[in-house]
mmCIF file of N, CA and C in Angstrom:
data_model
loop_
_atom_site.group_PDB
_atom_site.id
_atom_site.type_symbol
_atom_site.label_atom_id
_atom_site.label_comp_id
_atom_site.label_asym_id
_atom_site.label_seq_id
_atom_site.Cartn_x
_atom_site.Cartn_y
_atom_site.Cartn_z
ATOM 1 N N MET W 1 -12.548 20.830 -13.643
ATOM 2 C CA MET W 1 -11.446 20.191 -14.341
ATOM 3 C C MET W 1 -12.013 19.279 -15.416
ATOM 4 N N PRO W 2 -11.520 19.386 -16.638
ATOM 5 C CA PRO W 2 -11.968 18.479 -17.691
ATOM 6 C C PRO W 2 -11.695 17.027 -17.329
ATOM 7 N N HIS W 3 -12.464 16.123 -17.882
ATOM 8 C CA HIS W 3 -12.410 14.702 -17.553
ATOM 9 C C HIS W 3 -11.030 14.077 -17.763
ATOM 10 N N HIS W 4 -10.287 14.498 -18.778
ATOM 11 C CA HIS W 4 -9.015 13.863 -19.097
ATOM 12 C C HIS W 4 -7.812 14.758 -18.808
ATOM 13 N N GLU W 5 -7.916 15.624 -17.844
ATOM 14 C CA GLU W 5 -6.802 16.512 -17.500
ATOM 15 C C GLU W 5 -6.030 15.941 -16.316
ATOM 16 N N ALA W 6 -4.728 16.176 -16.300
ATOM 17 C CA ALA W 6 -3.872 15.749 -15.185
ATOM 18 C C ALA W 6 -3.100 16.961 -14.684
ATOM 19 N N TYR W 7 -2.513 16.823 -13.519
ATOM 20 C CA TYR W 7 -1.690 17.878 -12.947
ATOM 21 C C TYR W 7 -0.340 17.314 -12.584
ATOM 22 N N ILE W 8 0.690 18.103 -12.786
ATOM 23 C CA ILE W 8 2.027 17.801 -12.280
ATOM 24 C C ILE W 8 2.251 18.782 -11.139
ATOM 25 N N VAL W 9 2.570 18.263 -9.959
ATOM 26 C CA VAL W 9 2.853 19.120 -8.811
ATOM 27 C C VAL W 9 4.292 18.847 -8.400
ATOM 28 N N SER W 10 5.125 19.855 -8.449
ATOM 29 C CA SER W 10 6.527 19.735 -8.051
ATOM 30 C C SER W 10 6.660 20.140 -6.590
ATOM 31 N N MET W 11 7.548 19.476 -5.871
ATOM 32 C CA MET W 11 7.804 19.861 -4.488
ATOM 33 C C MET W 11 8.333 21.287 -4.419
ATOM 34 N N TYR W 12 8.811 21.806 -5.533
ATOM 35 C CA TYR W 12 9.348 23.162 -5.567
ATOM 36 C C TYR W 12 8.305 24.165 -6.026
ATOM 37 N N ASP W 13 7.082 23.711 -6.263
ATOM 38 C CA ASP W 13 5.975 24.578 -6.652
ATOM 39 C C ASP W 13 5.646 25.510 -5.487
ATOM 40 N N GLU W 14 5.341 26.754 -5.767
ATOM 41 C CA GLU W 14 5.048 27.710 -4.691
ATOM 42 C C GLU W 14 3.814 27.319 -3.877
ATOM 43 N N LYS W 15 2.931 26.484 -4.431
ATOM 44 C CA LYS W 15 1.749 26.040 -3.685
ATOM 45 C C LYS W 15 2.108 25.013 -2.608
ATOM 46 N N VAL W 16 3.229 24.328 -2.765
ATOM 47 C CA VAL W 16 3.630 23.293 -1.812
ATOM 48 C C VAL W 16 4.531 23.930 -0.761
ATOM 49 N N LYS W 17 3.991 24.063 0.439
ATOM 50 C CA LYS W 17 4.724 24.705 1.533
ATOM 51 C C LYS W 17 4.802 23.736 2.712
ATOM 52 N N GLY W 18 5.859 23.862 3.492
ATOM 53 C CA GLY W 18 5.936 23.080 4.717
ATOM 54 C C GLY W 18 4.825 23.504 5.654
ATOM 55 N N ASP W 19 4.118 22.531 6.213
ATOM 56 C CA ASP W 19 3.012 22.823 7.118
ATOM 57 C C ASP W 19 3.505 22.736 8.552
ATOM 58 N N GLU W 20 3.772 23.889 9.148
ATOM 59 C CA GLU W 20 4.337 23.945 10.493
ATOM 60 C C GLU W 20 3.305 23.672 11.584
ATOM 61 N N GLN W 21 2.042 23.684 11.268
ATOM 62 C CA GLN W 21 1.007 23.476 12.268
ATOM 63 C C GLN W 21 0.600 22.010 12.406
ATOM 64 N N TYR W 22 0.762 21.224 11.341
ATOM 65 C CA TYR W 22 0.247 19.856 11.340
ATOM 66 C C TYR W 22 0.924 18.978 12.385
ATOM 67 N N GLU W 23 2.233 19.049 12.496
ATOM 68 C CA GLU W 23 2.976 18.309 13.524
ATOM 69 C C GLU W 23 4.285 19.046 13.728
ATOM 70 N N VAL W 24 4.450 19.673 14.872
ATOM 71 C CA VAL W 24 5.564 20.587 15.100
ATOM 72 C C VAL W 24 6.935 19.915 15.013
ATOM 73 N N GLN W 25 7.061 18.642 15.354
ATOM 74 C CA GLN W 25 8.364 17.986 15.324
ATOM 75 C C GLN W 25 8.768 17.488 13.944
ATOM 76 N N MET W 26 7.872 17.543 12.976
ATOM 77 C CA MET W 26 8.118 16.940 11.679
ATOM 78 C C MET W 26 7.817 17.920 10.559
ATOM 79 N N GLU W 27 8.458 17.683 9.417
ATOM 80 C CA GLU W 27 8.214 18.509 8.247
ATOM 81 C C GLU W 27 7.204 17.792 7.353
ATOM 82 N N HIS W 28 6.067 18.413 7.134
ATOM 83 C CA HIS W 28 5.024 17.860 6.261
ATOM 84 C C HIS W 28 4.856 18.765 5.052
ATOM 85 N N PHE W 29 4.817 18.151 3.873
ATOM 86 C CA PHE W 29 4.575 18.879 2.630
ATOM 87 C C PHE W 29 3.406 18.197 1.930
ATOM 88 N N PHE W 30 2.223 18.800 1.996
ATOM 89 C CA PHE W 30 1.031 18.228 1.377
ATOM 90 C C PHE W 30 1.047 18.589 -0.103
ATOM 91 N N ALA W 31 1.687 17.746 -0.914
ATOM 92 C CA ALA W 31 1.950 18.062 -2.315
ATOM 93 C C ALA W 31 0.728 17.861 -3.206
ATOM 94 N N ILE W 32 0.046 16.756 -3.061
ATOM 95 C CA ILE W 32 -1.198 16.536 -3.811
ATOM 96 C C ILE W 32 -2.321 16.700 -2.815
ATOM 97 N N SER W 33 -3.182 17.689 -3.067
ATOM 98 C CA SER W 33 -4.268 17.987 -2.138
ATOM 99 C C SER W 33 -5.353 18.763 -2.875
ATOM 100 N N ARG W 34 -6.426 19.021 -2.180
ATOM 101 C CA ARG W 34 -7.488 19.851 -2.749
ATOM 102 C C ARG W 34 -6.920 21.233 -3.120
ATOM 103 N N GLU W 35 -6.024 21.756 -2.276
ATOM 104 C CA GLU W 35 -5.460 23.085 -2.503
ATOM 105 C C GLU W 35 -4.522 23.144 -3.705
ATOM 106 N N THR W 36 -3.667 22.138 -3.891
ATOM 107 C CA THR W 36 -2.669 22.211 -4.960
ATOM 108 C C THR W 36 -3.206 21.815 -6.323
ATOM 109 N N CYS W 37 -4.155 20.853 -6.364
ATOM 110 C CA CYS W 37 -4.619 20.393 -7.680
ATOM 111 C C CYS W 37 -6.064 19.900 -7.694
ATOM 112 N N GLY W 38 -6.824 20.178 -6.637
ATOM 113 C CA GLY W 38 -8.234 19.784 -6.608
ATOM 114 C C GLY W 38 -8.479 18.324 -6.272
ATOM 115 N N SER W 39 -7.478 17.643 -5.721
ATOM 116 C CA SER W 39 -7.581 16.218 -5.416
ATOM 117 C C SER W 39 -8.548 15.965 -4.260
ATOM 118 N N ASP W 40 -9.174 14.784 -4.275
ATOM 119 C CA ASP W 40 -10.036 14.410 -3.146
ATOM 120 C C ASP W 40 -9.307 13.473 -2.184
ATOM 121 N N PHE W 41 -7.987 13.367 -2.315
ATOM 122 C CA PHE W 41 -7.142 12.685 -1.338
ATOM 123 C C PHE W 41 -5.857 13.497 -1.202
ATOM 124 N N VAL W 42 -5.046 13.196 -0.181
ATOM 125 C CA VAL W 42 -3.814 13.947 0.086
ATOM 126 C C VAL W 42 -2.615 13.011 -0.009
ATOM 127 N N VAL W 43 -1.545 13.500 -0.653
ATOM 128 C CA VAL W 43 -0.258 12.816 -0.627
ATOM 129 C C VAL W 43 0.732 13.778 0.028
ATOM 130 N N ASP W 44 1.360 13.305 1.086
ATOM 131 C CA ASP W 44 2.228 14.112 1.935
ATOM 132 C C ASP W 44 3.637 13.530 1.922
ATOM 133 N N TYR W 45 4.638 14.393 1.719
ATOM 134 C CA TYR W 45 6.034 14.005 1.899
ATOM 135 C C TYR W 45 6.409 14.464 3.301
ATOM 136 N N CYS W 46 6.917 13.555 4.110
ATOM 137 C CA CYS W 46 7.195 13.868 5.510
ATOM 138 C C CYS W 46 8.635 13.529 5.861
ATOM 139 N N VAL W 47 9.293 14.433 6.586
ATOM 140 C CA VAL W 47 10.644 14.216 7.105
ATOM 141 C C VAL W 47 10.541 14.209 8.630
ATOM 142 N N ILE W 48 11.024 13.128 9.231
ATOM 143 C CA ILE W 48 10.932 12.946 10.675
ATOM 144 C C ILE W 48 12.356 12.918 11.223
ATOM 145 N N PRO W 49 12.779 13.967 11.930
ATOM 146 C CA PRO W 49 14.165 14.069 12.394
ATOM 147 C C PRO W 49 14.593 12.921 13.311
ATOM 148 N N VAL W 50 15.901 12.703 13.360
ATOM 149 C CA VAL W 50 16.497 11.698 14.244
ATOM 150 C C VAL W 50 16.015 11.955 15.671
ATOM 151 N N GLY W 51 15.601 10.905 16.351
ATOM 152 C CA GLY W 51 15.179 11.010 17.737
ATOM 153 C C GLY W 51 13.763 11.511 17.943
ATOM 154 N N SER W 52 13.048 11.828 16.878
ATOM 155 C CA SER W 52 11.690 12.375 17.028
ATOM 156 C C SER W 52 10.671 11.297 17.369
ATOM 157 N N ILE W 53 9.699 11.726 18.136
ATOM 158 C CA ILE W 53 8.556 10.898 18.508
ATOM 159 C C ILE W 53 7.325 11.756 18.263
ATOM 160 N N SER W 54 6.367 11.237 17.507
ATOM 161 C CA SER W 54 5.145 12.015 17.298
ATOM 162 C C SER W 54 4.276 11.939 18.549
ATOM 163 N N ARG W 55 3.409 12.910 18.694
ATOM 164 C CA ARG W 55 2.402 12.825 19.754
ATOM 165 C C ARG W 55 1.378 11.780 19.345
ATOM 166 N N ALA W 56 0.899 11.021 20.326
ATOM 167 C CA ALA W 56 -0.162 10.062 20.029
ATOM 168 C C ALA W 56 -1.360 10.834 19.495
ATOM 169 N N HIS W 57 -1.925 10.322 18.406
ATOM 170 C CA HIS W 57 -3.045 11.016 17.780
ATOM 171 C C HIS W 57 -3.895 10.043 16.983
ATOM 172 N N VAL W 58 -5.016 10.540 16.566
ATOM 173 C CA VAL W 58 -5.959 9.764 15.764
ATOM 174 C C VAL W 58 -6.455 10.665 14.640
ATOM 175 N N HIS W 59 -6.706 10.074 13.487
ATOM 176 C CA HIS W 59 -7.331 10.807 12.378
ATOM 177 C C HIS W 59 -8.803 10.396 12.383
ATOM 178 N N ILE W 60 -9.643 11.299 12.823
ATOM 179 C CA ILE W 60 -11.063 11.015 12.993
ATOM 180 C C ILE W 60 -11.761 10.766 11.656
ATOM 181 N N ASN W 61 -11.309 11.458 10.609
ATOM 182 C CA ASN W 61 -11.996 11.407 9.313
ATOM 183 C C ASN W 61 -11.249 10.656 8.225
ATOM 184 N N SER W 62 -10.091 10.095 8.512
ATOM 185 C CA SER W 62 -9.265 9.569 7.430
ATOM 186 C C SER W 62 -8.445 8.360 7.839
ATOM 187 N N ALA W 63 -8.349 7.408 6.926
ATOM 188 C CA ALA W 63 -7.354 6.347 7.036
ATOM 189 C C ALA W 63 -6.052 6.908 6.478
ATOM 190 N N LEU W 64 -4.948 6.216 6.738
ATOM 191 C CA LEU W 64 -3.687 6.635 6.125
ATOM 192 C C LEU W 64 -2.911 5.423 5.673
ATOM 193 N N GLY W 65 -2.154 5.617 4.605
ATOM 194 C CA GLY W 65 -1.198 4.629 4.120
ATOM 195 C C GLY W 65 0.137 5.343 4.051
ATOM 196 N N GLN W 66 1.202 4.703 4.505
ATOM 197 C CA GLN W 66 2.505 5.361 4.531
ATOM 198 C C GLN W 66 3.564 4.419 3.966
ATOM 199 N N TYR W 67 4.478 4.993 3.176
ATOM 200 C CA TYR W 67 5.598 4.255 2.596
ATOM 201 C C TYR W 67 6.892 4.912 3.072
ATOM 202 N N PHE W 68 7.818 4.106 3.582
ATOM 203 C CA PHE W 68 9.061 4.620 4.131
ATOM 204 C C PHE W 68 10.184 4.515 3.107
ATOM 205 N N ILE W 69 10.781 5.662 2.780
ATOM 206 C CA ILE W 69 11.849 5.772 1.790
ATOM 207 C C ILE W 69 13.213 5.621 2.455
ATOM 208 N N LYS W 70 13.414 6.321 3.572
ATOM 209 C CA LYS W 70 14.679 6.299 4.318
ATOM 210 C C LYS W 70 14.381 6.235 5.808
ATOM 211 N N GLY W 71 15.344 5.730 6.563
ATOM 212 C CA GLY W 71 15.237 5.721 8.017
ATOM 213 C C GLY W 71 14.554 4.467 8.539
ATOM 214 N N GLU W 72 14.499 4.398 9.867
ATOM 215 C CA GLU W 72 13.848 3.259 10.514
ATOM 216 C C GLU W 72 13.300 3.667 11.861
ATOM 217 N N GLY W 73 12.364 2.864 12.325
ATOM 218 C CA GLY W 73 11.729 3.144 13.605
ATOM 219 C C GLY W 73 10.561 2.209 13.802
ATOM 220 N N TYR W 74 9.584 2.675 14.559
ATOM 221 C CA TYR W 74 8.389 1.863 14.751
ATOM 222 C C TYR W 74 7.171 2.749 14.971
ATOM 223 N N TYR W 75 6.031 2.179 14.666
ATOM 224 C CA TYR W 75 4.729 2.752 14.974
ATOM 225 C C TYR W 75 4.191 2.025 16.183
ATOM 226 N N ILE W 76 3.509 2.738 17.049
ATOM 227 C CA ILE W 76 2.716 2.100 18.098
ATOM 228 C C ILE W 76 1.268 2.297 17.654
ATOM 229 N N ILE W 77 0.623 1.213 17.301
ATOM 230 C CA ILE W 77 -0.755 1.241 16.819
ATOM 231 C C ILE W 77 -1.659 0.811 17.972
ATOM 232 N N GLY W 78 -2.769 1.526 18.162
ATOM 233 C CA GLY W 78 -3.642 1.261 19.305
ATOM 234 C C GLY W 78 -3.039 1.810 20.581
ATOM 235 N N TYR W 79 -2.226 2.868 20.454
ATOM 236 C CA TYR W 79 -1.499 3.446 21.586
ATOM 237 C C TYR W 79 -2.431 3.701 22.773
ATOM 238 N N GLY W 80 -2.028 3.201 23.935
ATOM 239 C CA GLY W 80 -2.784 3.424 25.160
ATOM 240 C C GLY W 80 -4.014 2.543 25.314
ATOM 241 N N THR W 81 -4.205 1.585 24.415
ATOM 242 C CA THR W 81 -5.358 0.681 24.510
ATOM 243 C C THR W 81 -4.864 -0.735 24.805
ATOM 244 N N GLU W 82 -5.789 -1.634 25.089
ATOM 245 C CA GLU W 82 -5.417 -3.029 25.341
ATOM 246 C C GLU W 82 -4.896 -3.721 24.080
ATOM 247 N N ASP W 83 -5.148 -3.142 22.911
ATOM 248 C CA ASP W 83 -4.697 -3.716 21.645
ATOM 249 C C ASP W 83 -3.367 -3.124 21.164
ATOM 250 N N GLU W 84 -2.692 -2.324 21.990
ATOM 251 C CA GLU W 84 -1.456 -1.652 21.586
ATOM 252 C C GLU W 84 -0.432 -2.657 21.065
ATOM 253 N N LYS W 85 0.189 -2.294 19.913
ATOM 254 C CA LYS W 85 1.182 -3.168 19.303
ATOM 255 C C LYS W 85 2.204 -2.326 18.545
ATOM 256 N N LYS W 86 3.486 -2.752 18.588
ATOM 257 C CA LYS W 86 4.546 -2.068 17.838
ATOM 258 C C LYS W 86 4.700 -2.719 16.466
ATOM 259 N N TYR W 87 4.878 -1.863 15.466
ATOM 260 C CA TYR W 87 5.154 -2.306 14.109
ATOM 261 C C TYR W 87 6.444 -1.634 13.664
ATOM 262 N N TYR W 88 7.501 -2.424 13.465
ATOM 263 C CA TYR W 88 8.793 -1.890 13.058
ATOM 264 C C TYR W 88 8.820 -1.682 11.544
ATOM 265 N N PHE W 89 9.519 -0.630 11.110
ATOM 266 C CA PHE W 89 9.637 -0.372 9.681
ATOM 267 C C PHE W 89 11.054 0.032 9.320
ATOM 268 N N LYS W 90 11.371 -0.128 8.058
ATOM 269 C CA LYS W 90 12.636 0.284 7.452
ATOM 270 C C LYS W 90 12.300 0.688 6.026
ATOM 271 N N PRO W 91 13.260 1.197 5.248
ATOM 272 C CA PRO W 91 12.958 1.577 3.876
ATOM 273 C C PRO W 91 12.307 0.426 3.105
ATOM 274 N N GLY W 92 11.279 0.760 2.353
ATOM 275 C CA GLY W 92 10.551 -0.242 1.581
ATOM 276 C C GLY W 92 9.314 -0.774 2.280
ATOM 277 N N THR W 93 9.072 -0.345 3.522
ATOM 278 C CA THR W 93 7.910 -0.805 4.286
ATOM 279 C C THR W 93 6.709 0.092 4.013
ATOM 280 N N PHE W 94 5.536 -0.521 3.861
ATOM 281 C CA PHE W 94 4.263 0.182 3.801
ATOM 282 C C PHE W 94 3.525 -0.091 5.109
ATOM 283 N N ILE W 95 2.744 0.853 5.579
ATOM 284 C CA ILE W 95 1.866 0.618 6.724
ATOM 285 C C ILE W 95 0.515 1.252 6.427
ATOM 286 N N TYR W 96 -0.537 0.606 6.895
ATOM 287 C CA TYR W 96 -1.901 1.118 6.766
ATOM 288 C C TYR W 96 -2.456 1.297 8.174
ATOM 289 N N VAL W 97 -2.990 2.477 8.462
ATOM 290 C CA VAL W 97 -3.610 2.741 9.754
ATOM 291 C C VAL W 97 -5.061 3.140 9.480
ATOM 292 N N PRO W 98 -6.022 2.335 9.936
ATOM 293 C CA PRO W 98 -7.433 2.661 9.690
ATOM 294 C C PRO W 98 -7.861 3.963 10.375
ATOM 295 N N ARG W 99 -8.863 4.575 9.823
ATOM 296 C CA ARG W 99 -9.472 5.773 10.415
ATOM 297 C C ARG W 99 -9.851 5.467 11.865
ATOM 298 N N GLY W 100 -9.562 6.419 12.758
ATOM 299 C CA GLY W 100 -9.992 6.288 14.148
ATOM 300 C C GLY W 100 -9.074 5.486 15.052
ATOM 301 N N VAL W 101 -7.912 5.034 14.564
ATOM 302 C CA VAL W 101 -6.995 4.243 15.386
ATOM 303 C C VAL W 101 -5.885 5.160 15.927
ATOM 304 N N ILE W 102 -5.700 5.153 17.247
ATOM 305 C CA ILE W 102 -4.661 5.976 17.886
ATOM 306 C C ILE W 102 -3.288 5.409 17.517
ATOM 307 N N HIS W 103 -2.377 6.294 17.120
ATOM 308 C CA HIS W 103 -1.051 5.845 16.734
ATOM 309 C C HIS W 103 0.013 6.879 17.072
ATOM 310 N N LYS W 104 1.235 6.391 17.087
ATOM 311 C CA LYS W 104 2.390 7.211 17.448
ATOM 312 C C LYS W 104 3.583 6.641 16.691
ATOM 313 N N LEU W 105 4.487 7.513 16.227
ATOM 314 C CA LEU W 105 5.636 7.077 15.435
ATOM 315 C C LEU W 105 6.927 7.482 16.138
ATOM 316 N N VAL W 106 7.926 6.591 16.108
ATOM 317 C CA VAL W 106 9.205 6.831 16.772
ATOM 318 C C VAL W 106 10.337 6.595 15.771
ATOM 319 N N ASN W 107 11.237 7.576 15.625
ATOM 320 C CA ASN W 107 12.422 7.412 14.788
ATOM 321 C C ASN W 107 13.526 6.848 15.678
ATOM 322 N N THR W 108 13.950 5.608 15.408
ATOM 323 C CA THR W 108 15.002 4.973 16.203
ATOM 324 C C THR W 108 16.340 4.940 15.472
ATOM 325 N N GLY W 109 16.371 5.441 14.243
ATOM 326 C CA GLY W 109 17.582 5.370 13.438
ATOM 327 C C GLY W 109 18.515 6.542 13.642
ATOM 328 N N ASP W 110 19.583 6.545 12.859
ATOM 329 C CA ASP W 110 20.574 7.611 12.958
ATOM 330 C C ASP W 110 20.501 8.591 11.783
ATOM 331 N N ILE W 111 19.421 8.492 10.996
ATOM 332 C CA ILE W 111 19.152 9.455 9.927
ATOM 333 C C ILE W 111 17.675 9.836 9.990
ATOM 334 N N PRO W 112 17.305 10.976 9.409
ATOM 335 C CA PRO W 112 15.886 11.335 9.373
ATOM 336 C C PRO W 112 15.093 10.304 8.562
ATOM 337 N N ILE W 113 13.876 10.072 8.974
ATOM 338 C CA ILE W 113 12.958 9.233 8.205
ATOM 339 C C ILE W 113 12.384 10.103 7.096
ATOM 340 N N GLU W 114 12.306 9.564 5.895
ATOM 341 C CA GLU W 114 11.598 10.214 4.796
ATOM 342 C C GLU W 114 10.497 9.259 4.372
ATOM 343 N N SER W 115 9.291 9.788 4.247
ATOM 344 C CA SER W 115 8.175 8.925 3.889
ATOM 345 C C SER W 115 7.155 9.677 3.044
ATOM 346 N N ILE W 116 6.316 8.906 2.392
ATOM 347 C CA ILE W 116 5.175 9.414 1.645
ATOM 348 C C ILE W 116 3.929 8.862 2.332
ATOM 349 N N THR W 117 3.003 9.743 2.679
ATOM 350 C CA THR W 117 1.763 9.337 3.332
ATOM 351 C C THR W 117 0.586 9.761 2.473
ATOM 352 N N VAL W 118 -0.387 8.874 2.364
ATOM 353 C CA VAL W 118 -1.619 9.168 1.633
ATOM 354 C C VAL W 118 -2.771 9.133 2.630
ATOM 355 N N TYR W 119 -3.574 10.191 2.619
ATOM 356 C CA TYR W 119 -4.773 10.276 3.454
ATOM 357 C C TYR W 119 -6.000 10.216 2.547
ATOM 358 N N SER W 120 -7.079 9.673 3.054
ATOM 359 C CA SER W 120 -8.277 9.457 2.242
ATOM 360 C C SER W 120 -9.223 10.648 2.206
ATOM 361 N N VAL W 121 -8.702 11.839 2.456
ATOM 362 C CA VAL W 121 -9.486 13.078 2.371
ATOM 363 C C VAL W 121 -8.682 14.100 1.578
ATOM 364 N N GLY W 122 -9.258 15.257 1.288
ATOM 365 C CA GLY W 122 -8.660 16.219 0.377
ATOM 366 C C GLY W 122 -7.640 17.192 0.935
ATOM 367 N N SER W 123 -7.445 17.245 2.268
ATOM 368 C CA SER W 123 -6.455 18.158 2.835
ATOM 369 C C SER W 123 -6.000 17.632 4.192
ATOM 370 N N GLY W 124 -4.840 18.118 4.639
ATOM 371 C CA GLY W 124 -4.351 17.722 5.960
ATOM 372 C C GLY W 124 -5.345 18.074 7.051
ATOM 373 N N GLU W 125 -5.948 19.245 6.943
ATOM 374 C CA GLU W 125 -6.925 19.686 7.937
ATOM 375 C C GLU W 125 -8.134 18.751 7.995
ATOM 376 N N GLU W 126 -8.547 18.243 6.842
ATOM 377 C CA GLU W 126 -9.728 17.377 6.784
ATOM 378 C C GLU W 126 -9.517 16.005 7.414
ATOM 379 N N THR W 127 -8.263 15.632 7.723
ATOM 380 C CA THR W 127 -8.039 14.325 8.346
ATOM 381 C C THR W 127 -8.676 14.258 9.729
ATOM 382 N N GLY W 128 -8.922 15.424 10.325
ATOM 383 C CA GLY W 128 -9.485 15.444 11.673
ATOM 384 C C GLY W 128 -8.477 14.982 12.699
ATOM 385 N N LYS W 129 -7.209 15.369 12.507
ATOM 386 C CA LYS W 129 -6.151 14.955 13.429
ATOM 387 C C LYS W 129 -6.475 15.474 14.820
ATOM 388 N N TYR W 130 -6.486 14.545 15.779
ATOM 389 C CA TYR W 130 -6.814 14.882 17.159
ATOM 390 C C TYR W 130 -5.754 14.246 18.059
ATOM 391 N N TYR W 131 -5.067 15.071 18.844
ATOM 392 C CA TYR W 131 -4.027 14.579 19.737
ATOM 393 C C TYR W 131 -4.642 13.974 20.992
ATOM 394 N N THR W 132 -4.099 12.832 21.404
ATOM 395 C CA THR W 132 -4.604 12.154 22.594
ATOM 396 C C THR W 132 -3.636 12.259 23.764
ATOM 397 N N GLU W 133 -2.564 13.038 23.590
ATOM 398 C CA GLU W 133 -1.636 13.300 24.684
ATOM 399 C C GLU W 133 -1.162 14.741 24.572
ATOM 400 N N PRO W 134 -0.649 15.299 25.677
ATOM 401 C CA PRO W 134 -0.219 16.703 25.664
ATOM 402 C C PRO W 134 0.961 16.936 24.725
ATOM 403 N N PRO W 135 1.241 18.207 24.427
ATOM 404 C CA PRO W 135 2.353 18.530 23.524
ATOM 405 C C PRO W 135 3.680 17.976 24.007
ATOM 406 N N ILE W 136 4.482 17.562 23.045
ATOM 407 C CA ILE W 136 5.853 17.143 23.300
ATOM 408 C C ILE W 136 6.699 18.400 23.144
ATOM 409 N N GLU W 137 7.822 18.455 23.830
ATOM 410 C CA GLU W 137 8.701 19.616 23.702
ATOM 411 C C GLU W 137 8.945 19.907 22.222
ATOM 412 N N ALA W 138 8.731 21.141 21.849
ATOM 413 C CA ALA W 138 8.892 21.539 20.448
ATOM 414 C C ALA W 138 10.349 21.429 20.024
ATOM 415 N N LYS W 139 10.564 20.940 18.813
ATOM 416 C CA LYS W 139 11.890 20.885 18.229
ATOM 417 C C LYS W 139 11.861 21.751 16.986
ATOM 418 N N SER W 140 12.985 22.335 16.649
ATOM 419 C CA SER W 140 13.002 23.199 15.473
ATOM 420 C C SER W 140 12.974 22.363 14.208
ATOM 421 N N THR W 141 12.300 22.855 13.216
ATOM 422 C CA THR W 141 12.289 22.238 11.905
ATOM 423 C C THR W 141 12.690 23.296 10.901
ATOM 424 N N ASN W 142 13.157 22.856 9.755
ATOM 425 C CA ASN W 142 13.652 23.782 8.760
ATOM 426 C C ASN W 142 12.694 24.029 7.607
ATOM 427 N N PHE W 143 11.759 23.151 7.376
ATOM 428 C CA PHE W 143 10.777 23.263 6.307
ATOM 429 C C PHE W 143 11.399 23.733 5.008
ATOM 430 N N HIS W 144 12.295 22.919 4.513
ATOM 431 C CA HIS W 144 12.922 23.221 3.237
ATOM 432 C C HIS W 144 13.145 21.919 2.472
ATOM 433 N N MET W 145 13.327 22.051 1.207
ATOM 434 C CA MET W 145 13.641 20.901 0.381
ATOM 435 C C MET W 145 15.136 20.896 0.128
ATOM 436 N N LYS W 146 15.705 19.709 -0.002
ATOM 437 C CA LYS W 146 17.142 19.576 -0.260
ATOM 438 C C LYS W 146 17.461 19.965 -1.686
#
């Protein structure tokens, strides 16, 4: 890529697909990534359905920053450790989770959560997502844009 080139990636671009493997209960769209535009970090648009709870997990290779656009709930940071703590969020909240910290997200609102997450690596796979608890009952997702 030339030094002064930029990319525009639309959520409707054929390269941006819902990732059904990354987290079965949630819709993830890795819009800016190594795959879509050669980026060395990832920007993900995520939809978390009403009542959803993520499986406790850790990103072995990546920190994450998340911004909440719609919805409300809480993160459990340090899940299952003596340092476990809840962090409540609503639209306009940012959260930072360092690499290697076990976390879990809960939607407590009456609408889906919409958020933007940035990972410090080039693809969702490179985050080294590792689940620390067994699978949660699968819920259907639609993997579509409004």
